[in-house]
PDB file of C-alpha atoms in Angstrom:
ATOM      1  CA  UNK A   1      94.269 107.764  79.465  1.00 47.00           C
ATOM      2  CA  UNK A   2      98.152 107.323  80.559  1.00 49.00           C
ATOM      3  CA  UNK A   3      97.172 107.849  84.251  1.00 47.00           C
ATOM      4  CA  UNK A   4      95.158 104.646  84.114  1.00 46.00           C
ATOM      5  CA  UNK A   5      98.508 102.694  83.509  1.00 51.00           C
ATOM      6  CA  UNK A   6      99.878 103.544  86.899  1.00 53.00           C
ATOM      7  CA  UNK A   7      99.062 101.812  90.261  1.00 53.00           C
ATOM      8  CA  UNK A   8      98.284 105.031  91.882  1.00 49.00           C
ATOM      9  CA  UNK A   9      95.973 103.288  94.436  1.00 52.00           C
ATOM     10  CA  UNK A  10      98.760 101.815  96.260  1.00 51.00           C
ATOM     11  CA  UNK A  11     100.233 105.111  97.258  1.00 45.00           C
ATOM     12  CA  UNK A  12      96.996 106.340  98.616  1.00 45.00           C
ATOM     13  CA  UNK A  13      95.639 103.069 100.132  1.00 47.00           C
ATOM     14  CA  UNK A  14      98.530 101.582 101.728  1.00 50.00           C
ATOM     15  CA  UNK A  15      98.070 101.240 105.305  1.00 47.00           C
ATOM     16  CA  UNK A  16     100.913 102.069 107.696  1.00 49.00           C
ATOM     17  CA  UNK A  17     102.541  98.614 108.761  1.00 45.00           C
ATOM     18  CA  UNK A  18     101.489  97.388 112.127  1.00 41.00           C
ATOM     19  CA  UNK A  19     104.529  97.175 114.475  1.00 44.00           C
ATOM     20  CA  UNK A  20     103.096  94.467 116.640  1.00 45.00           C
ATOM     21  CA  UNK A  21     101.815  92.118 114.004  1.00 43.00           C
ATOM     22  CA  UNK A  22     104.649  93.134 111.489  1.00 77.00           C
ATOM     23  CA  UNK A  23     102.058  92.972 108.750  1.00 84.00           C
ATOM     24  CA  UNK A  24     101.486  95.337 105.795  1.00 88.00           C
ATOM     25  CA  UNK A  25      97.981  95.587 104.270  1.00 91.00           C
ATOM     26  CA  UNK A  26      96.841  97.542 101.322  1.00 92.00           C
ATOM     27  CA  UNK A  27      94.705  97.715  98.249  1.00 94.00           C
ATOM     28  CA  UNK A  28      95.631  98.154  94.542  1.00 93.00           C
ATOM     29  CA  UNK A  29      93.474 100.169  92.669  1.00 92.00           C
ATOM     30  CA  UNK A  30      93.756 101.972  89.202  1.00 90.00           C
ATOM     31  CA  UNK A  31      93.081 105.718  88.328  1.00 89.00           C
ATOM     32  CA  UNK A  32      89.428 104.966  88.410  1.00 91.00           C
ATOM     33  CA  UNK A  33      89.447 103.454  91.960  1.00 91.00           C
ATOM     34  CA  UNK A  34      88.708  99.956  90.272  1.00 93.00           C
ATOM     35  CA  UNK A  35      90.461  97.239  92.344  1.00 94.00           C
ATOM     36  CA  UNK A  36      93.133  95.285  90.599  1.00 94.00           C
ATOM     37  CA  UNK A  37      93.218  91.576  90.915  1.00 96.00           C
ATOM     38  CA  UNK A  38      96.464  89.606  90.469  1.00 97.00           C
ATOM     39  CA  UNK A  39      99.070  92.472  91.115  1.00 96.00           C
ATOM     40  CA  UNK A  40     102.217  90.970  92.512  1.00 96.00           C
ATOM     41  CA  UNK A  41     103.594  92.581  95.694  1.00 95.00           C
ATOM     42  CA  UNK A  42     107.041  91.624  97.141  1.00 92.00           C
ATOM     43  CA  UNK A  43     109.696  93.289  99.213  1.00 90.00           C
ATOM     44  CA  UNK A  44     112.338  94.892  97.367  1.00 89.00           C
ATOM     45  CA  UNK A  45     115.392  92.497  97.172  1.00 85.00           C
ATOM     46  CA  UNK A  46     113.172  89.561  98.067  1.00 84.00           C
ATOM     47  CA  UNK A  47     111.816  86.707  96.052  1.00 83.00           C
ATOM     48  CA  UNK A  48     108.671  86.172  98.482  1.00 80.00           C
ATOM     49  CA  UNK A  49     105.495  87.795  97.836  1.00 90.00           C
ATOM     50  CA  UNK A  50     101.734  87.883  97.688  1.00 96.00           C
ATOM     51  CA  UNK A  51      99.178  88.707  95.172  1.00 97.00           C
ATOM     52  CA  UNK A  52      96.182  91.138  95.439  1.00 96.00           C
ATOM     53  CA  UNK A  53      92.944  89.628  95.641  1.00 97.00           C
ATOM     54  CA  UNK A  54      89.541  90.220  93.668  1.00 97.00           C
ATOM     55  CA  UNK A  55      88.943  93.267  95.576  1.00 97.00           C
ATOM     56  CA  UNK A  56      92.484  94.404  95.165  1.00 95.00           C
ATOM     57  CA  UNK A  57      93.420  93.730  98.821  1.00 96.00           C
ATOM     58  CA  UNK A  58      96.829  92.267 100.059  1.00 95.00           C
ATOM     59  CA  UNK A  59      98.560  91.407 103.303  1.00 94.00           C
ATOM     60  CA  UNK A  60     102.330  90.799 103.434  1.00 92.00           C
ATOM     61  CA  UNK A  61     104.462  89.825 106.328  1.00 89.00           C
ATOM     62  CA  UNK A  62     107.476  92.127 107.296  1.00 81.00           C
ATOM     63  CA  UNK A  63     110.593  89.823 106.953  1.00 71.00           C
ATOM     64  CA  UNK A  64     112.672  89.694 110.320  1.00 69.00           C
ATOM     65  CA  UNK A  65     115.726  90.428 108.161  1.00 69.00           C
ATOM     66  CA  UNK A  66     114.219  92.985 105.759  1.00 71.00           C
ATOM     67  CA  UNK A  67     116.644  95.949 105.671  1.00 73.00           C
ATOM     68  CA  UNK A  68     114.622  97.878 103.094  1.00 79.00           C
ATOM     69  CA  UNK A  69     110.901  98.610 103.705  1.00 86.00           C
ATOM     70  CA  UNK A  70     110.024  99.272  99.863  1.00 90.00           C
ATOM     71  CA  UNK A  71     107.448  97.233  98.135  1.00 92.00           C
ATOM     72  CA  UNK A  72     107.470  96.405  94.679  1.00 94.00           C
ATOM     73  CA  UNK A  73     104.201  96.221  92.656  1.00 94.00           C
ATOM     74  CA  UNK A  74     103.633  94.895  89.408  1.00 95.00           C
ATOM     75  CA  UNK A  75     100.685  93.923  87.267  1.00 95.00           C
ATOM     76  CA  UNK A  76     100.632  93.035  83.299  1.00 94.00           C
ATOM     77  CA  UNK A  77      99.663  96.154  81.362  1.00 93.00           C
ATOM     78  CA  UNK A  78     100.781  98.518  84.077  1.00 92.00           C
ATOM     79  CA  UNK A  79     103.895 100.420  85.051  1.00 92.00           C
ATOM     80  CA  UNK A  80     105.810  98.751  87.945  1.00 93.00           C
ATOM     81  CA  UNK A  81     105.794 100.742  91.220  1.00 93.00           C
ATOM     82  CA  UNK A  82     108.130 100.986  94.130  1.00 93.00           C
ATOM     83  CA  UNK A  83     106.501 102.089  97.277  1.00 91.00           C
ATOM     84  CA  UNK A  84     108.596 102.986 100.536  1.00 89.00           C
ATOM     85  CA  UNK A  85     106.706 102.287 103.759  1.00 84.00           C
ATOM     86  CA  UNK A  86     106.432 104.996 106.637  1.00 75.00           C
ATOM     87  CA  UNK A  87     106.434 103.739 110.210  1.00 67.00           C
ATOM     88  CA  UNK A  88     103.710 106.081 111.271  1.00 56.00           C
TER      89      UNK A  88
END
């Protein structure tokens, strides 16, 4: 199924970033709502990032000099995604 090759879960499960803690939390899942372990999550234009855990969850700090609030997500076998954050 072609839809299973996309990291759609990030779009649905990304929590709005918390202004006080300057952290973004989310969960990476496939089209069947199964967690994806080992996905690389980093800020666009940055080399620092994190990896999703066994439950597909991640937490990444917003860098003080971060101009673009766009997460890049990639995992072998899946199409890479760019996800802009909302401030709500």
